[in-house]
Tab-separated table of C-alpha atoms in Angstrom:
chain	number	residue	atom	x	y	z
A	1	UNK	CA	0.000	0.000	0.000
A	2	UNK	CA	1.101	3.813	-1.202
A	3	UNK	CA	0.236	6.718	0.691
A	4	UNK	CA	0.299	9.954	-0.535
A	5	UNK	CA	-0.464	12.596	2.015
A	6	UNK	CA	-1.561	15.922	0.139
A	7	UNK	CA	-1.477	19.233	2.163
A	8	UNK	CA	-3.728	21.391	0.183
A	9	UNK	CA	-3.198	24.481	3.255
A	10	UNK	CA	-1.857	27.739	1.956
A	11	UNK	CA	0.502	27.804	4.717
A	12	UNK	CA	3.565	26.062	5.192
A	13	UNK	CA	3.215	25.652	8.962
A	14	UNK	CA	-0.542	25.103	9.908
A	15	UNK	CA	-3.043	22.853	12.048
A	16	UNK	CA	-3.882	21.109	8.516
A	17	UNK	CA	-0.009	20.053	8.226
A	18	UNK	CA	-0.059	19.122	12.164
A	19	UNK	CA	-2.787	17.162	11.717
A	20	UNK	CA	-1.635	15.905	8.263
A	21	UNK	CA	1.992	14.804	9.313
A	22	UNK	CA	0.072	12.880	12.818
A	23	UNK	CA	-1.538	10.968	10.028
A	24	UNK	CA	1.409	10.189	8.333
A	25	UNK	CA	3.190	9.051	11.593
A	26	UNK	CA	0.888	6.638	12.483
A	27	UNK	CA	0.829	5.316	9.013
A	28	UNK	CA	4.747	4.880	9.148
A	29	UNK	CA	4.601	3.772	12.470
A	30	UNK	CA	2.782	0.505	10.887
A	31	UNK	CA	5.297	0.092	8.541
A	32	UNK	CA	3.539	1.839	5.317
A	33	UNK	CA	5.298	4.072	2.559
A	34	UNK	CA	3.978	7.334	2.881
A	35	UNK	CA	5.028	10.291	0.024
A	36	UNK	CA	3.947	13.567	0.739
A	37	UNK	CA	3.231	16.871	-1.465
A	38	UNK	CA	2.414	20.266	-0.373
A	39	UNK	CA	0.255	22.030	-2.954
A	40	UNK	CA	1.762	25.635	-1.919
A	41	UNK	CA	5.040	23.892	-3.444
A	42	UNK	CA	3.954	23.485	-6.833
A	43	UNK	CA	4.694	26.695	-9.205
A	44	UNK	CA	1.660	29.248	-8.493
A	45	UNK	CA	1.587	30.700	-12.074
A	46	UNK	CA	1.023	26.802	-13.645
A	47	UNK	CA	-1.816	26.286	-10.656
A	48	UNK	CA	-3.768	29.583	-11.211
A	49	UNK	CA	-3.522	29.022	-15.440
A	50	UNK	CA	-4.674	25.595	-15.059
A	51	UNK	CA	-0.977	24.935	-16.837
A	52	UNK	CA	-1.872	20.789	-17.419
A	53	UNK	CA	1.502	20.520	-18.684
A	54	UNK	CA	3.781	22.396	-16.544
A	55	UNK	CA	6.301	19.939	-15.292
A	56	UNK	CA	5.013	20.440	-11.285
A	57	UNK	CA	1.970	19.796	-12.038
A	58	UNK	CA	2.806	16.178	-14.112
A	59	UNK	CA	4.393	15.376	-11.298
A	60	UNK	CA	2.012	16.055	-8.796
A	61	UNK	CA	-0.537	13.908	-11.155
A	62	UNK	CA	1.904	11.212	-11.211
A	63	UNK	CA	2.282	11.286	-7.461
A	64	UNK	CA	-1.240	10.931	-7.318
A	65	UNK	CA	-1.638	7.874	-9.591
A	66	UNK	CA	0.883	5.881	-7.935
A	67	UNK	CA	-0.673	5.750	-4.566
A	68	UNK	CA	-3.230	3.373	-3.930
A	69	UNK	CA	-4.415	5.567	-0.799
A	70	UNK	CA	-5.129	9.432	-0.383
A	71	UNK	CA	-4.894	11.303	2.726
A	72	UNK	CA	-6.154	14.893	1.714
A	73	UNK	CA	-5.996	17.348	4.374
A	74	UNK	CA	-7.135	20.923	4.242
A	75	UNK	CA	-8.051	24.151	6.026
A	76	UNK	CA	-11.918	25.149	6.348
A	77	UNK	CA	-12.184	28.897	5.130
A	78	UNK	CA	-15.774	30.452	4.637
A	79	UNK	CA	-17.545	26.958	5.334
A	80	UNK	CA	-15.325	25.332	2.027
A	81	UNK	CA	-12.351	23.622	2.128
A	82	UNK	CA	-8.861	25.671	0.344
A	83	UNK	CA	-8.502	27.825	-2.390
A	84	UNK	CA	-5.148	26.283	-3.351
A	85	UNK	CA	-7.074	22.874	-2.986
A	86	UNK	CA	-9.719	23.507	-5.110
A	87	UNK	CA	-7.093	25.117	-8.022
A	88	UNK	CA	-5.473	21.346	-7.469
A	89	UNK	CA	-8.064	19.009	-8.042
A	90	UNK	CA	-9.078	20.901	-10.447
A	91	UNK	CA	-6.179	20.159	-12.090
A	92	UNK	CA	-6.474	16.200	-12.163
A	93	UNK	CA	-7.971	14.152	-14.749
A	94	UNK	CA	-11.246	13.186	-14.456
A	95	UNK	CA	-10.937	9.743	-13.053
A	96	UNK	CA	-7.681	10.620	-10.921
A	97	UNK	CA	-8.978	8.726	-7.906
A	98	UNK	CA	-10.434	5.874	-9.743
A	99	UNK	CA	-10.183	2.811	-7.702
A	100	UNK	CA	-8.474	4.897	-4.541
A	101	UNK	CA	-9.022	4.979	-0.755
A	102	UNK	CA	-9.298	8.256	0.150
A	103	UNK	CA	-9.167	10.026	4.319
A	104	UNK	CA	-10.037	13.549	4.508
A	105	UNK	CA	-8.857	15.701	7.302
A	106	UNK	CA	-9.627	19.612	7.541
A	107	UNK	CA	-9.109	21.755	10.076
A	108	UNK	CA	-11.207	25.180	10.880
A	109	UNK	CA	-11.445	27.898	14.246
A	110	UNK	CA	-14.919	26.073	15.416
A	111	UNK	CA	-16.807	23.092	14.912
A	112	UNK	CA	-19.653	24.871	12.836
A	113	UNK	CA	-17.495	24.278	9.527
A	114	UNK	CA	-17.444	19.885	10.456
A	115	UNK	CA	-19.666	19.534	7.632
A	116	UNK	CA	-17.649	21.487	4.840
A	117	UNK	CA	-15.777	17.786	4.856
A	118	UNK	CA	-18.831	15.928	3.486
A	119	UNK	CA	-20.883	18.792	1.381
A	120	UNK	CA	-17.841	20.313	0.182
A	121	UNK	CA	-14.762	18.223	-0.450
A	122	UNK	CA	-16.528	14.769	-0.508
A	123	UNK	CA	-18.705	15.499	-3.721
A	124	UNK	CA	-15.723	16.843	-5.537
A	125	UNK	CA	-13.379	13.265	-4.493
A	126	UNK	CA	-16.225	11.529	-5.517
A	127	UNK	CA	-16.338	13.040	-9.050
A	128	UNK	CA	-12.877	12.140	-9.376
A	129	UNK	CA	-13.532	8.611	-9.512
A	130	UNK	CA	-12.465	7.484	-5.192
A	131	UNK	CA	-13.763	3.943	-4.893
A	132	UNK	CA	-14.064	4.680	-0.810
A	133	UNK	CA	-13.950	7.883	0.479
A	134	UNK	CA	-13.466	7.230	5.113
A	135	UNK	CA	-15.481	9.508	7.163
A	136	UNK	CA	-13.656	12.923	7.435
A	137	UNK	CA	-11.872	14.007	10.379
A	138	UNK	CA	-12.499	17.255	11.446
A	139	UNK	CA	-10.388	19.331	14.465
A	140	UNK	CA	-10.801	22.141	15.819
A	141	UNK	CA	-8.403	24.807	16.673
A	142	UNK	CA	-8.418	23.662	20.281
A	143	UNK	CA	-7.951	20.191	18.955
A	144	UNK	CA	-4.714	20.797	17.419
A	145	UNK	CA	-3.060	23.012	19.902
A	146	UNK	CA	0.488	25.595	19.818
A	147	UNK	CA	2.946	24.022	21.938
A	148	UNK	CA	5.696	26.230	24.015
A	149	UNK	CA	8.356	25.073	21.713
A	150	UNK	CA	6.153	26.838	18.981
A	151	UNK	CA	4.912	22.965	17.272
A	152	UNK	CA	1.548	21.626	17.129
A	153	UNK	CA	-0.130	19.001	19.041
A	154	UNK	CA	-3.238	16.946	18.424
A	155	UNK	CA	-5.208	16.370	21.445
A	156	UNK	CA	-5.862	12.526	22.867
A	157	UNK	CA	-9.488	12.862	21.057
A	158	UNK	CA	-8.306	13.511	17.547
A	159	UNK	CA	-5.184	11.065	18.292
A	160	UNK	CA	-7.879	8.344	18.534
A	161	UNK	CA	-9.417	8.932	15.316
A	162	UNK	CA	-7.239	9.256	13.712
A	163	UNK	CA	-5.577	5.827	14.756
A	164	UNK	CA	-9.100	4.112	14.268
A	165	UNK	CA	-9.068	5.855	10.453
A	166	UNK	CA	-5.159	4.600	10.146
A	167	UNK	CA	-6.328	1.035	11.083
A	168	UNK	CA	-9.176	1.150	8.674
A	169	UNK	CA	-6.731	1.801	5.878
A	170	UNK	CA	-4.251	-0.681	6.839
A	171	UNK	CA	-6.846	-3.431	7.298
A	172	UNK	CA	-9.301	-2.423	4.338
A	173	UNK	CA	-5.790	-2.346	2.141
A	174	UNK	CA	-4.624	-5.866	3.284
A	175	UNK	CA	-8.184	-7.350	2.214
A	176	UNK	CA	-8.056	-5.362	-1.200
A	177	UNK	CA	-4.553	-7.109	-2.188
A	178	UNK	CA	-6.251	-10.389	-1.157
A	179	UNK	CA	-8.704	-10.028	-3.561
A	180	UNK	CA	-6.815	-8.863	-6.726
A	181	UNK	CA	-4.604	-11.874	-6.117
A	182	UNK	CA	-7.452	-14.348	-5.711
A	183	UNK	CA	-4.797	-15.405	-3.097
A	184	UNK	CA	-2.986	-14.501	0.367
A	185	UNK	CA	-0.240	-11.684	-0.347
A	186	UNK	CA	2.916	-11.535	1.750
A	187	UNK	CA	2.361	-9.679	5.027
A	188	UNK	CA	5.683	-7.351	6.264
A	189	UNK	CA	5.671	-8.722	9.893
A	190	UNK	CA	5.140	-4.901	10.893
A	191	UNK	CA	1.699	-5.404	9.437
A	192	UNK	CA	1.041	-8.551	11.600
A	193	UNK	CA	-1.673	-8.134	14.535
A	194	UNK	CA	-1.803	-10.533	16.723
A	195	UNK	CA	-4.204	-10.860	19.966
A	196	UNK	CA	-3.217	-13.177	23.158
């Protein structure tokens, strides 16, 4: 299983990347390869012309059709998820997320923007093809808190959905390569869960 993690906050530190990267920890933690892109690092002149061919933006679409799993994280500004998200997707072919997992995370100042995740964001992955889209996670400012040394911190709360929406990928990913093979695949022993 790939994992490509795509910040889509205008930012380059943020609550979205906080809550992004504890995604991406977790993930590694159970021994999956996670890639990352930042859409703020791909050239803003080929993103606002809708530039298909500029060479940041093939590779960004390439990025995107090797993983088998999305994590798409963004900020919640006037009750929709990122500018520089939208400008993205709207780059990608049609059927981009055909046959992809996808987990999306935003972040916003109060919980009256939690649904911006599933009338906003969700009907646009689903146009692009996403064969499962997880329930979104949503955090709050208070959720994802400034620590003294000036980092971010996701509170116990998030930390648990997030590792019940890590598991579900894992698992859900393990049965998928079952299937295609008609056949057990080879399990990294990092994978292996065991219960006494």
């Amino acid at each position: 299983m790939s994992v490509l993690l795509i910040a889509g906050s205008p930012s380059e530190r943020s609550r979205t990347a906080a809550l992004l990267e504890a995604t991406g920890q977790r993930l590694e933690t159970r021994g999956v390869q996670v890639q990352r892109l930042r859409v703020r690092d791909l050239n803003p002149q080929a993103l606002l012309l809708a530039d298909f061919g500029h060479p940041s933006v093939l590779a960004a679409q390439e990025l995107v059709a090797q993983a088998s799993v999305l994590v798409v994280a963004t900020p919640v500004y006037k009750a929709a998820y990122s500018g520089i998200l939208k400008v993205f997707l709207d780059l990608l072919p049609q059927i981009a997320l055909k046959g992809k997992t996808v987990l999306p995370l935003a972040t916003g100042g109060s919980p009256h923007h939690m649904l911006a995740l599933d009338y906003a964001l969700r009907p646009v992955l689903q146009s692009l093809g996403a064969k499962h889209i997880l329930p979104g996670i949503y955090a709050t400012d208070a959720q994802v808190v400034v620590t003294p040394e000036g980092g971010y911190q996701v509170d116990s709360e998030i930390g648990l959905r997030l590792d019940e929406a890590v598991d579900t990928l894992v698992v859900e990913n393990l049965i998928q390569g079952l299937s295609n093979s008609g056949r057990f695949r080879s399990v990294p022993f990092s994978e292996v869960r065991c219960s006494v």
